[in-house]
Short mmCIF file of C-alpha atoms in Angstrom, two decimals:
data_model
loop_
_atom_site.label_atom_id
_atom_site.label_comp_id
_atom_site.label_asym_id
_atom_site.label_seq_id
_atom_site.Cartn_x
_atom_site.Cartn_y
_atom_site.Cartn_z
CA UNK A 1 -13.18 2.41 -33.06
CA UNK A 2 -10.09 3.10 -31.06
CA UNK A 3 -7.60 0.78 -29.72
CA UNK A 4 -6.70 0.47 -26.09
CA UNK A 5 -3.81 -1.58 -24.49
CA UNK A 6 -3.10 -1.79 -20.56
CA UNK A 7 -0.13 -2.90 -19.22
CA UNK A 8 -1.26 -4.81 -15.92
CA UNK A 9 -4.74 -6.34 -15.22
CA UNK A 10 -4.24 -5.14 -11.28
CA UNK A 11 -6.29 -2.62 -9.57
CA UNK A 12 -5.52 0.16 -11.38
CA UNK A 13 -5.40 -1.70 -14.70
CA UNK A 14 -8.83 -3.37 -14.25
CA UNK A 15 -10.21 0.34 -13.38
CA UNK A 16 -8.93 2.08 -17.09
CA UNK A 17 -9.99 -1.05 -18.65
CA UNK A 18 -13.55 -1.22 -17.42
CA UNK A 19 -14.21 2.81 -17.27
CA UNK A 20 -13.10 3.00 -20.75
CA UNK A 21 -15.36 -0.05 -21.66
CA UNK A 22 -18.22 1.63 -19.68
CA UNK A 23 -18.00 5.10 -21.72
CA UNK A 24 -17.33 3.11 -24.90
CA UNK A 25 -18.42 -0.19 -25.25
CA UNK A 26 -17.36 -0.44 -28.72
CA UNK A 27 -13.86 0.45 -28.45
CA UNK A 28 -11.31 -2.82 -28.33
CA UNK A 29 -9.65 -2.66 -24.30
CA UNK A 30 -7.05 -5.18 -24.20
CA UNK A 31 -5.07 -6.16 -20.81
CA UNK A 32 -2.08 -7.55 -21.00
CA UNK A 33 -1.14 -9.66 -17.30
CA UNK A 34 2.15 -11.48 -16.57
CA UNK A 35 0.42 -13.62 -13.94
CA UNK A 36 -3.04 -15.43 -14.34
CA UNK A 37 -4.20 -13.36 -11.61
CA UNK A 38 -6.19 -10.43 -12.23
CA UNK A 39 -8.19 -7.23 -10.37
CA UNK A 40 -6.23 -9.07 -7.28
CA UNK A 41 -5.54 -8.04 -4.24
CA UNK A 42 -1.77 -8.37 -2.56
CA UNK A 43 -3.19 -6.43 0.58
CA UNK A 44 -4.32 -9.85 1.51
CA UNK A 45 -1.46 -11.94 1.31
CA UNK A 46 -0.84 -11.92 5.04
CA UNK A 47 -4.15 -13.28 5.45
CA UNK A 48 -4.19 -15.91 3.29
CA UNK A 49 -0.46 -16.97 4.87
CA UNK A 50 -2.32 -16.81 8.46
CA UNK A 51 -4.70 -19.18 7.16
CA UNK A 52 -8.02 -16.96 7.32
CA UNK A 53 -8.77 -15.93 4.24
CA UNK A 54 -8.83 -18.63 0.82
CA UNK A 55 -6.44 -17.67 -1.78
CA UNK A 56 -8.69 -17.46 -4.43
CA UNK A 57 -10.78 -14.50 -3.06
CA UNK A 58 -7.76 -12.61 -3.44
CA UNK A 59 -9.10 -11.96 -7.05
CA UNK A 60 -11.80 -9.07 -6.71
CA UNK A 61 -13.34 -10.53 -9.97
CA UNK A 62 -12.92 -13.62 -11.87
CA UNK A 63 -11.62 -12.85 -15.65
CA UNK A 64 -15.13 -14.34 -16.73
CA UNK A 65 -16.46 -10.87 -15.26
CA UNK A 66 -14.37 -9.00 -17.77
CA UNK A 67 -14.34 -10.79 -20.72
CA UNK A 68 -17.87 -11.53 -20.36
CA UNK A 69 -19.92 -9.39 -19.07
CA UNK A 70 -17.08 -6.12 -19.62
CA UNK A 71 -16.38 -7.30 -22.89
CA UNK A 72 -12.34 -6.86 -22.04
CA UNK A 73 -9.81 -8.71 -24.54
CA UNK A 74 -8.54 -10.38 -21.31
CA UNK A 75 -4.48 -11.99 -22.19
CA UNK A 76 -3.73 -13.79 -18.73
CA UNK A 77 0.12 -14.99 -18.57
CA UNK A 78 1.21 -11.89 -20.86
CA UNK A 79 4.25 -10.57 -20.77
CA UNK A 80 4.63 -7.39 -22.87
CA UNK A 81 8.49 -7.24 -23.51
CA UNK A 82 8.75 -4.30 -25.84
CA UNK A 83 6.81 -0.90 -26.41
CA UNK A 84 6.86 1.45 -28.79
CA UNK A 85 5.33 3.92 -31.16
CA UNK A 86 1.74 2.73 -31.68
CA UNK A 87 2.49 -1.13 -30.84
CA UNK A 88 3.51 -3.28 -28.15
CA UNK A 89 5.10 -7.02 -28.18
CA UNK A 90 3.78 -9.44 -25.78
CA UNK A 91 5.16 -13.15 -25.06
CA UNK A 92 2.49 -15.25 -24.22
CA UNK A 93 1.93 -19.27 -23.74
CA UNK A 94 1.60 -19.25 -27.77
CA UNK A 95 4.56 -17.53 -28.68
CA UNK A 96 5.18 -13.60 -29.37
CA UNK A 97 3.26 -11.52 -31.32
CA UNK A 98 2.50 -7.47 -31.17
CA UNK A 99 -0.82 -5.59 -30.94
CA UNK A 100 -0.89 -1.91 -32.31
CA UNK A 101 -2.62 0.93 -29.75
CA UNK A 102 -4.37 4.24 -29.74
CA UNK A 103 -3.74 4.67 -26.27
CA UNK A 104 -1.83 3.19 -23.96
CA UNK A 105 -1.92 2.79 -20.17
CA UNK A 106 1.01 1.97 -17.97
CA UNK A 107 -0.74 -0.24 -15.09
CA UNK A 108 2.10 -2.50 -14.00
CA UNK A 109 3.00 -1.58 -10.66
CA UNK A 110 5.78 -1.74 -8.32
CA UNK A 111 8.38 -4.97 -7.45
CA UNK A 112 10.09 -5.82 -4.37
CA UNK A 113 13.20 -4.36 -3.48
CA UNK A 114 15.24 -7.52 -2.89
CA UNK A 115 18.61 -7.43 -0.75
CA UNK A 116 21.93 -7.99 -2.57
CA UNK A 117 22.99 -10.13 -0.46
CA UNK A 118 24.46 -14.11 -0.47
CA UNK A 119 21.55 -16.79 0.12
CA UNK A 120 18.28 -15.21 -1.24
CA UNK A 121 17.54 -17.64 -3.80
CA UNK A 122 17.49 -20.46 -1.26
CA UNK A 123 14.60 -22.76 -0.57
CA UNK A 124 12.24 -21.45 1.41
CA UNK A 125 13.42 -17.66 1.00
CA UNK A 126 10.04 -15.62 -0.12
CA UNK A 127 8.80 -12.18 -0.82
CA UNK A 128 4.99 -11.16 -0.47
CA UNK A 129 4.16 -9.33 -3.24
CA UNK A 130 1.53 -10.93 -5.56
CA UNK A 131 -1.15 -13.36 -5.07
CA UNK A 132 1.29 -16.44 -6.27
CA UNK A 133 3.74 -15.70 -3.49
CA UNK A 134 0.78 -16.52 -0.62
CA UNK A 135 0.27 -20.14 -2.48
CA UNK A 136 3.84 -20.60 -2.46
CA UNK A 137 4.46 -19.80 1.41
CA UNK A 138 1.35 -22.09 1.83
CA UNK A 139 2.73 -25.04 -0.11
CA UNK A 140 6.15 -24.79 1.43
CA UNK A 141 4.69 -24.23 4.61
CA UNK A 142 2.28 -27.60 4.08
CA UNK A 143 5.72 -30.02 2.91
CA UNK A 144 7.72 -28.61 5.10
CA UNK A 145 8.16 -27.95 9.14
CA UNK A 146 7.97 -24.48 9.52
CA UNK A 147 8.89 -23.19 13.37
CA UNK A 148 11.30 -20.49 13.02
CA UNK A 149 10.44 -17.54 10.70
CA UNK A 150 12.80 -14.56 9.96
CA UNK A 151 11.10 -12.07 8.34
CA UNK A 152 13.71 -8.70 6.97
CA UNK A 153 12.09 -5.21 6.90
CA UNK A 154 9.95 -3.49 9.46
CA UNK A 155 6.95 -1.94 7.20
CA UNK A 156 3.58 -2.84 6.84
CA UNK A 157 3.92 -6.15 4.99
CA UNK A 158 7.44 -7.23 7.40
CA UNK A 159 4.50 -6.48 10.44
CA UNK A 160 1.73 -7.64 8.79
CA UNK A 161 3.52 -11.19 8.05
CA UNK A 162 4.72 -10.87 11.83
CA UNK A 163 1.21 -11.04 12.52
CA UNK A 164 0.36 -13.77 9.95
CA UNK A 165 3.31 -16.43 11.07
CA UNK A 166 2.58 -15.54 15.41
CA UNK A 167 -0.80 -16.12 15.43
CA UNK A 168 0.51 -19.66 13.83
CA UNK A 169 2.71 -20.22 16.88
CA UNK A 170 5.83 -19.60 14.94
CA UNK A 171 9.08 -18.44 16.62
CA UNK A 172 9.06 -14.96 14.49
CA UNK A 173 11.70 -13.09 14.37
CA UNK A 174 11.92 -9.24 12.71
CA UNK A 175 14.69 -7.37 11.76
CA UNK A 176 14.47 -3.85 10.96
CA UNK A 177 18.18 -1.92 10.13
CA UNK A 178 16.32 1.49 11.42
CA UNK A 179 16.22 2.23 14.73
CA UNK A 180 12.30 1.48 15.16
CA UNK A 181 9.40 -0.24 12.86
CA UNK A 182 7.46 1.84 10.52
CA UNK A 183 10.06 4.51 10.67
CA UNK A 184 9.50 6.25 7.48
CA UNK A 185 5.22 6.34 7.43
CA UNK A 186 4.90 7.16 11.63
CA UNK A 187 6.53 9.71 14.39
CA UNK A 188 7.77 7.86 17.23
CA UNK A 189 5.30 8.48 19.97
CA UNK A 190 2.71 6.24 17.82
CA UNK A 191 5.56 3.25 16.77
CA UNK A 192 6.63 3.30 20.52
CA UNK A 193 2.95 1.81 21.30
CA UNK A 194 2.81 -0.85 18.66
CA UNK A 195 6.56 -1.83 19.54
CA UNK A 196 5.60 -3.08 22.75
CA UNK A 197 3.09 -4.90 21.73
CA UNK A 198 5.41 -6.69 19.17
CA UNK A 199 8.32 -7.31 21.76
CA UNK A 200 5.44 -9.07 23.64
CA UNK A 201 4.72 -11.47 20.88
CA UNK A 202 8.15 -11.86 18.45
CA UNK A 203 11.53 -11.01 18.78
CA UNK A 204 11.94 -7.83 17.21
CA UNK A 205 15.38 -6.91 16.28
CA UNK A 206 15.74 -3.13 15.48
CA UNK A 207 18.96 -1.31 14.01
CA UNK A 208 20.44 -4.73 12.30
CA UNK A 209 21.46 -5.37 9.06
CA UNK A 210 21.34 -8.50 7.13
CA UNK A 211 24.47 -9.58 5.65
CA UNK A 212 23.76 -13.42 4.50
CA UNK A 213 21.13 -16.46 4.33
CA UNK A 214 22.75 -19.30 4.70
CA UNK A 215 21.73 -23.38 3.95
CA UNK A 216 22.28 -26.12 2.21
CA UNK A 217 19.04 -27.61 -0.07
CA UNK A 218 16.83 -24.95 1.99
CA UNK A 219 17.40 -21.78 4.41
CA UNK A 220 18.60 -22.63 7.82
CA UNK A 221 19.72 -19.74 9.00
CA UNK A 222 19.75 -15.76 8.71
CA UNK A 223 22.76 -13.55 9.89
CA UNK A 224 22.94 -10.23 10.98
CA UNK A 225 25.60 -8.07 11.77
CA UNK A 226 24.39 -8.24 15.24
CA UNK A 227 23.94 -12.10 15.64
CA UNK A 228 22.31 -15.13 13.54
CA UNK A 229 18.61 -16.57 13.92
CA UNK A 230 17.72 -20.09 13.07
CA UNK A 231 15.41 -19.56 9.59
CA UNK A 232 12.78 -22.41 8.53
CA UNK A 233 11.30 -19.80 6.13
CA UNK A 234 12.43 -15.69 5.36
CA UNK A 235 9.93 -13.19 4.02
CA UNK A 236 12.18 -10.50 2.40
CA UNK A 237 9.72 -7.50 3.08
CA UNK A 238 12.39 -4.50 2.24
CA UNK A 239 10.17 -2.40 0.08
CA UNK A 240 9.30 -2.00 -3.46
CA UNK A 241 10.22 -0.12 -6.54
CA UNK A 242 7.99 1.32 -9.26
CA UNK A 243 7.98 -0.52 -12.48
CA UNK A 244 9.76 1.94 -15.13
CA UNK A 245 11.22 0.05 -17.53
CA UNK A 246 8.94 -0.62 -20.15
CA UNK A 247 8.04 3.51 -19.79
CA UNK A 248 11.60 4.17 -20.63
CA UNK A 249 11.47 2.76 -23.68
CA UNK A 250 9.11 4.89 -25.19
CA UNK A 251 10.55 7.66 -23.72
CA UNK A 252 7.95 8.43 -20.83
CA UNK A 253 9.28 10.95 -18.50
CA UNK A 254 10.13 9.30 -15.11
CA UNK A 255 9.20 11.73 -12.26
CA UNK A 256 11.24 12.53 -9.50
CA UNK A 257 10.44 9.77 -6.75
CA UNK A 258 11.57 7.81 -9.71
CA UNK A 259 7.55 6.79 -10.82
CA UNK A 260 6.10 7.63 -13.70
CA UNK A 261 5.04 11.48 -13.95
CA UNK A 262 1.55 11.85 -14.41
CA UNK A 263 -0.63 14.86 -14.96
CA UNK A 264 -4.20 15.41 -12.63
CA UNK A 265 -5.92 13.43 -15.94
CA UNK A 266 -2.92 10.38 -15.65
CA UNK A 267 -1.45 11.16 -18.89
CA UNK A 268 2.51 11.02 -19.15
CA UNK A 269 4.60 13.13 -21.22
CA UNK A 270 4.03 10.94 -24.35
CA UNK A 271 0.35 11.63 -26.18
CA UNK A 272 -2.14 9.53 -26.08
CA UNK A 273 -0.09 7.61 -22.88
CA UNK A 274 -1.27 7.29 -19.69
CA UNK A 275 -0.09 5.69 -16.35
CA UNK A 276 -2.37 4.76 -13.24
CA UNK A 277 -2.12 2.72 -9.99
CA UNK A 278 1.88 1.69 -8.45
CA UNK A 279 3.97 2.57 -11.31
CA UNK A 280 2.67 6.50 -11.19
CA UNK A 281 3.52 9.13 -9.03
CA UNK A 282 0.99 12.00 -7.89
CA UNK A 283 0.75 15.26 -5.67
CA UNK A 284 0.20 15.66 -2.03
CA UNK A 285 -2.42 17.37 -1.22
CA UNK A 286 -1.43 19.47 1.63
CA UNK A 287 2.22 20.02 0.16
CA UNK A 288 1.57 19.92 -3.19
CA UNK A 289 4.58 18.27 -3.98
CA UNK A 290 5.50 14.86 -6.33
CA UNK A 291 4.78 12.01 -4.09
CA UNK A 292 4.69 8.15 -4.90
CA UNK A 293 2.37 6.74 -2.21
CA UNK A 294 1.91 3.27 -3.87
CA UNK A 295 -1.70 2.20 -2.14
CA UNK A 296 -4.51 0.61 -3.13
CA UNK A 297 -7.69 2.98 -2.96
CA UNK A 298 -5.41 5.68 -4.65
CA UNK A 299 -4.76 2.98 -7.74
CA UNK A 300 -8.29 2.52 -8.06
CA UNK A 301 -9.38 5.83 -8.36
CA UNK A 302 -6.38 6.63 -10.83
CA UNK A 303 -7.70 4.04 -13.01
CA UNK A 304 -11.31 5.24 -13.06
CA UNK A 305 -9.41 8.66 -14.09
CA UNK A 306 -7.60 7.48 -16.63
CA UNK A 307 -10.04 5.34 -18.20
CA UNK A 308 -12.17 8.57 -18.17
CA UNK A 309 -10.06 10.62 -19.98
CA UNK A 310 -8.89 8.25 -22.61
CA UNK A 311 -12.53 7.51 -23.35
CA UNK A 312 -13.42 11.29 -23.64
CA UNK A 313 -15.15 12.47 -20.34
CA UNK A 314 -12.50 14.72 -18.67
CA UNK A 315 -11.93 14.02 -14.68
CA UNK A 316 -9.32 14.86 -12.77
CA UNK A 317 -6.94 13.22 -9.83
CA UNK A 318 -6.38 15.69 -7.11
CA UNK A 319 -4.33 14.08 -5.51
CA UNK A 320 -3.01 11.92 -2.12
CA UNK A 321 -2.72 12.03 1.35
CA UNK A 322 -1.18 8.97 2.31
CA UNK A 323 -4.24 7.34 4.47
CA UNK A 324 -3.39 3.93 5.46
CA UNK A 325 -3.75 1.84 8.04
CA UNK A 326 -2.70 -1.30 9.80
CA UNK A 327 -2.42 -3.73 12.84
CA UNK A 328 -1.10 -6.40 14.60
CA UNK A 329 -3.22 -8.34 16.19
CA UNK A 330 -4.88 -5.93 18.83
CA UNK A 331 -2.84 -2.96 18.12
CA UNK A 332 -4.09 -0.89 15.51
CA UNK A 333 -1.69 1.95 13.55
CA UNK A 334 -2.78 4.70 11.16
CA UNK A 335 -2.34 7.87 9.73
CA UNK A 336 -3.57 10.33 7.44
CA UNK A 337 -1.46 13.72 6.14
CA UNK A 338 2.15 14.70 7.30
CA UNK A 339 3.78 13.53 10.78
CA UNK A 340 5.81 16.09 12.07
CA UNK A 341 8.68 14.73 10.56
CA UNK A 342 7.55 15.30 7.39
CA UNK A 343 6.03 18.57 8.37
CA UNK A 344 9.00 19.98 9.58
CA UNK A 345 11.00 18.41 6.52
CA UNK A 346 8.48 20.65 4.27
CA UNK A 347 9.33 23.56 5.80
CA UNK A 348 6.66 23.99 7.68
CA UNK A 349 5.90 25.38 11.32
CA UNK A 350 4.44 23.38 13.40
CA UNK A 351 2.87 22.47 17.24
CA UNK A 352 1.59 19.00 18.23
CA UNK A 353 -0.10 17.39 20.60
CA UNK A 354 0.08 13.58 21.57
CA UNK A 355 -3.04 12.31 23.58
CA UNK A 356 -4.35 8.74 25.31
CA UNK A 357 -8.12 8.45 25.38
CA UNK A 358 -10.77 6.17 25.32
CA UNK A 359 -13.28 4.97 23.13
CA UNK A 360 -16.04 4.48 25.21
CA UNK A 361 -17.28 6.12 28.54
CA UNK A 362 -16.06 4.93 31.46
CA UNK A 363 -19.31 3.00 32.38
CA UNK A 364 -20.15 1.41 29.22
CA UNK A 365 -18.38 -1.73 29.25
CA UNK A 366 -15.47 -2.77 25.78
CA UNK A 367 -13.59 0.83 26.29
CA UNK A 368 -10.22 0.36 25.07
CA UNK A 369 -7.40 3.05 24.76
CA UNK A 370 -6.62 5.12 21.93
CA UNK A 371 -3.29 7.01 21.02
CA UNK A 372 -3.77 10.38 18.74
CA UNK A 373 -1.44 12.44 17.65
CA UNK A 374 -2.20 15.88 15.70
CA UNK A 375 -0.02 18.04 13.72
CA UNK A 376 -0.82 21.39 13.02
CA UNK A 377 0.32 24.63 10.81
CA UNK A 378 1.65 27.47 13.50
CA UNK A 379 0.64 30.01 11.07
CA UNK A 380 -2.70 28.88 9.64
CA UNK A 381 -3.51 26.29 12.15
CA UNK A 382 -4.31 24.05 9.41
CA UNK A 383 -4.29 20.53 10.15
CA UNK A 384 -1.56 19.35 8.47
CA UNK A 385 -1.93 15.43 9.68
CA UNK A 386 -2.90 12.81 12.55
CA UNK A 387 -2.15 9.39 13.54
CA UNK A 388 -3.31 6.82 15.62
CA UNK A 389 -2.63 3.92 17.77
CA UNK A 390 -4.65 1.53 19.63
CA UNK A 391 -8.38 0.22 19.24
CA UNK A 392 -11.01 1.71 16.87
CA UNK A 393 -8.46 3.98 14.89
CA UNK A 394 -10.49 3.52 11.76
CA UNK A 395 -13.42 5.69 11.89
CA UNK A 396 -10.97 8.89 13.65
CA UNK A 397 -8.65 7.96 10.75
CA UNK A 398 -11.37 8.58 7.63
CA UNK A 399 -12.79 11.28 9.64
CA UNK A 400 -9.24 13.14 10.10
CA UNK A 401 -8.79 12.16 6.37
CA UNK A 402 -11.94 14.20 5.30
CA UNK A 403 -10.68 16.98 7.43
CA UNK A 404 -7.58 17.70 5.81
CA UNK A 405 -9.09 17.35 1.88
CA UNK A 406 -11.00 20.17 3.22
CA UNK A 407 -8.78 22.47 4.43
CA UNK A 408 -9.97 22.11 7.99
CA UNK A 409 -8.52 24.59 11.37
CA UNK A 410 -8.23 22.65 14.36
CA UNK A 411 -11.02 25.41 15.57
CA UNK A 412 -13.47 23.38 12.65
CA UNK A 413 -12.09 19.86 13.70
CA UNK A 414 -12.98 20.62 16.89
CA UNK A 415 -16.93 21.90 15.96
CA UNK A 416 -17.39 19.00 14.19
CA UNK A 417 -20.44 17.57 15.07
CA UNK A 418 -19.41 13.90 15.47
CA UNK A 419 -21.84 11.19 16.61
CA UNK A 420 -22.10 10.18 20.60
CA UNK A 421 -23.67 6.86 21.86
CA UNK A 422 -22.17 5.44 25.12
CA UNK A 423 -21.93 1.97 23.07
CA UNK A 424 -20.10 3.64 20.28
CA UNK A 425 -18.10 6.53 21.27
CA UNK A 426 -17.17 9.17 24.67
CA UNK A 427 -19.01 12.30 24.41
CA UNK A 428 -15.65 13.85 23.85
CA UNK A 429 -14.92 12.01 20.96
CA UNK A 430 -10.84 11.40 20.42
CA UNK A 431 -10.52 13.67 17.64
CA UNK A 432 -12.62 16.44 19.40
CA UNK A 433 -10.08 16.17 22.41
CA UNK A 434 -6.88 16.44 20.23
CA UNK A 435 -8.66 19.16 18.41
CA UNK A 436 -8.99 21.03 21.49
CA UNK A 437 -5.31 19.98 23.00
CA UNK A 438 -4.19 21.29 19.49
CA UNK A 439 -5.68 24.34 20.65
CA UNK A 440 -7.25 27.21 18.28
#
């Protein structure tokens, strides 16, 4: 029988455990959580802050499921402060005590990047990273009045929560120190859309930095080096970092986006280690270089990997493209493979096309517009990436997604045979049309 410890009972950690588990139901998987959340789901937060979805569904599965019916050693409120050589050390409610492994899985994620700046351990100052964070905003938002909200960083959580606290009738106010939102993930023809849609609804504040939080038993205020905005409650929303540390000590070799390196099976540069989910870095699929893309269907499947592998059936992780999407409130945003940023950045040559279309026929009644945008190889012309604005992104998104895994020309995007109903779709579907703008 062989001994498993996982670092983190998240996505990725709750994967391993149960794959391994599944492939060898004898062997002993314990997970090790900091929190008493587990298999959750911090995509959600927003959601639960906006009020319309219950906290406690942001746990995929209750730990019952895997102690039960997995059979998972399950240690909720874990801390594991010290690995090495064939053991880890774990503080938990009971005191400390150390639990020898086989193999070992790094599964512990990422943590905000918080702002060194005066003020941010004042009442009412938050960041919206796990589960506990949403029941905190919640409870401060329930005991205390709550109409002006300041949220710092312009990603998809600092939007997200822009969403979550405006649909609430808040007074929100953003502030991004770029020049635009969602600078580093989207070209500027697709942020330009969803900007004006968010000027419409908060004030967003673009190329400011923050400098203080200021208050006296709670925040009252946040300042800028552009101006100050009255603060009930501040969502710091400026990124995350993977969580290394513990790898260090055991001498894992830290990649360079500063995750964990990982091979195709997860496994680190130390035997019988492995690393899976936010804390690991991967490879791009088109580029082929080191990326750390910390999202949530690529943790998942990294798990399932790694679990594989450690229990003996050999499976490997090809690797990322970076598909996510978002919205606020109407306004949809997505992408899938480079934006010609990136593109360009990688060396490539490249021609684009940006497009407005529709997503129904004229006559059929709900048509709503949709922003593309397609970037393609000069030489090869490969798809390299797309990205999309406006209403019903999702299903162009996947489909663009599936594209690029396989290597598509824009000459096979474009004889795709996609579906056409006038209640679903135009004849010339989106994609199709930027296919054929993209030209073959």
């Amino acid at each position: 029988m062989k001994r498993v410890v996982i670092i983190g009972g998240g996505a990725a950690g709750m994967s391993t455990a149960s794959r391994v588990k599944k492939l060898k139901p004898e062997w002993d998987v314990k997970v090790f959580e900091a929190t008493e959340w587990v298999s959750h789901a911090p995509c959600g937060i927003p959601y639960v802050v906006e009020g319309i979805s219950p906290t406690e569904k942001l746990m995929h599965y209750p730990p019952e499921v895997f102690i039960k019916k997995r059979g998972i050693d399950l240690h909720l409120k874990a801390e594991v402060i010290e690995v090495d050589q064939g053991y880890v050390r774990v503080r938990e409610e009971n005191g400390e005590k150390s639990y020898e492994w086989d193999y070992l899985v790094f599964a512990n994620g990422a943590s905000p990047r918080v702002p060194a700046v005066e003020g941010i351990t004042l009442e009412g100052v938050f960041k919206a990273d796990l589960p506990p964070d949403a029941v905190a905003i919640r409870e401060y938002m329930e005991k205390n009045v709550v109409e002006n909200v300041v949220i710092i960083g312009g990603g998809y959580i600092g939007v997200e929560m822009a969403e979550a606290f405006s649909a609430q009738g808040k007074n929100v106010t953003l502030i991004e120190r770029g020049e635009r939102v969602m600078k580093r993930a989207f070209d500027r023809e697709i942020t330009d859309v969803l900007e004006e849609e968010m000027r419409k609804r908060i004030n967003l504040r673009t190329e400011e930095i923050l400098m203080r939080i200021e208050g006296e038993d709670r925040v009252e205020k946040v300042i800028t080096d552009a101006g100050d905005y009255k603060a009930d409650l501040v969502i710091l929303a400026t990124g995350i970092k993977p969580n290394v540390e513990l790898a260090k000590q055991i001498g894992v070799r830290i990649g360079e986006t500063g995750a964990i390196w990982t091979n195709e099976r997860m496994q680190t540069s130390v035997e019988n280690v492995y690393a899976a989910g936010d804390v690991a870095e991967t490879k791009h699929l088109i580029t082929g270089r080191r990326v750390w893309i910390p999202l949530a269907p690529a943790g998942n499947k990294m798990g399932y990997v790694a679990g594989s592998n450690i229990a003996g059936k050999e499976l490997h992780f090809p690797g990322v493209l970076g598909t996510s999407v978002t919205k606020f409130f109407e306004v949809e945003i997505g992408k899938t493979g480079l934006t010609e940023v990136e593109a360009i950045k990688e060396g490539y040559d490249v021609r684009t096309a940006f497009i407005k279309a529709s997503t129904r026929p004229h006559y059929y009644p709900g048509a709503r517009p949709i922003w593309l945008k397609g970037v393609v190889d000069n030489e090869t012309n490969r798809l390299l990436g797309v990205q999309a604005v406006g209403a019903e992104i999702l299903p162009r998104i996947d489909t663009a997604a599936a594209m690029l895994t396989a290597g598509f020309t824009t000459k096979d995007a474009f004889f795709t045979d996609l579906a056409y109903a006038p209640p679903f779709a135009p004849v010339w579907d989106p994609l199709i049309v930027l296919a054929r703008v993209l030209k073959f």
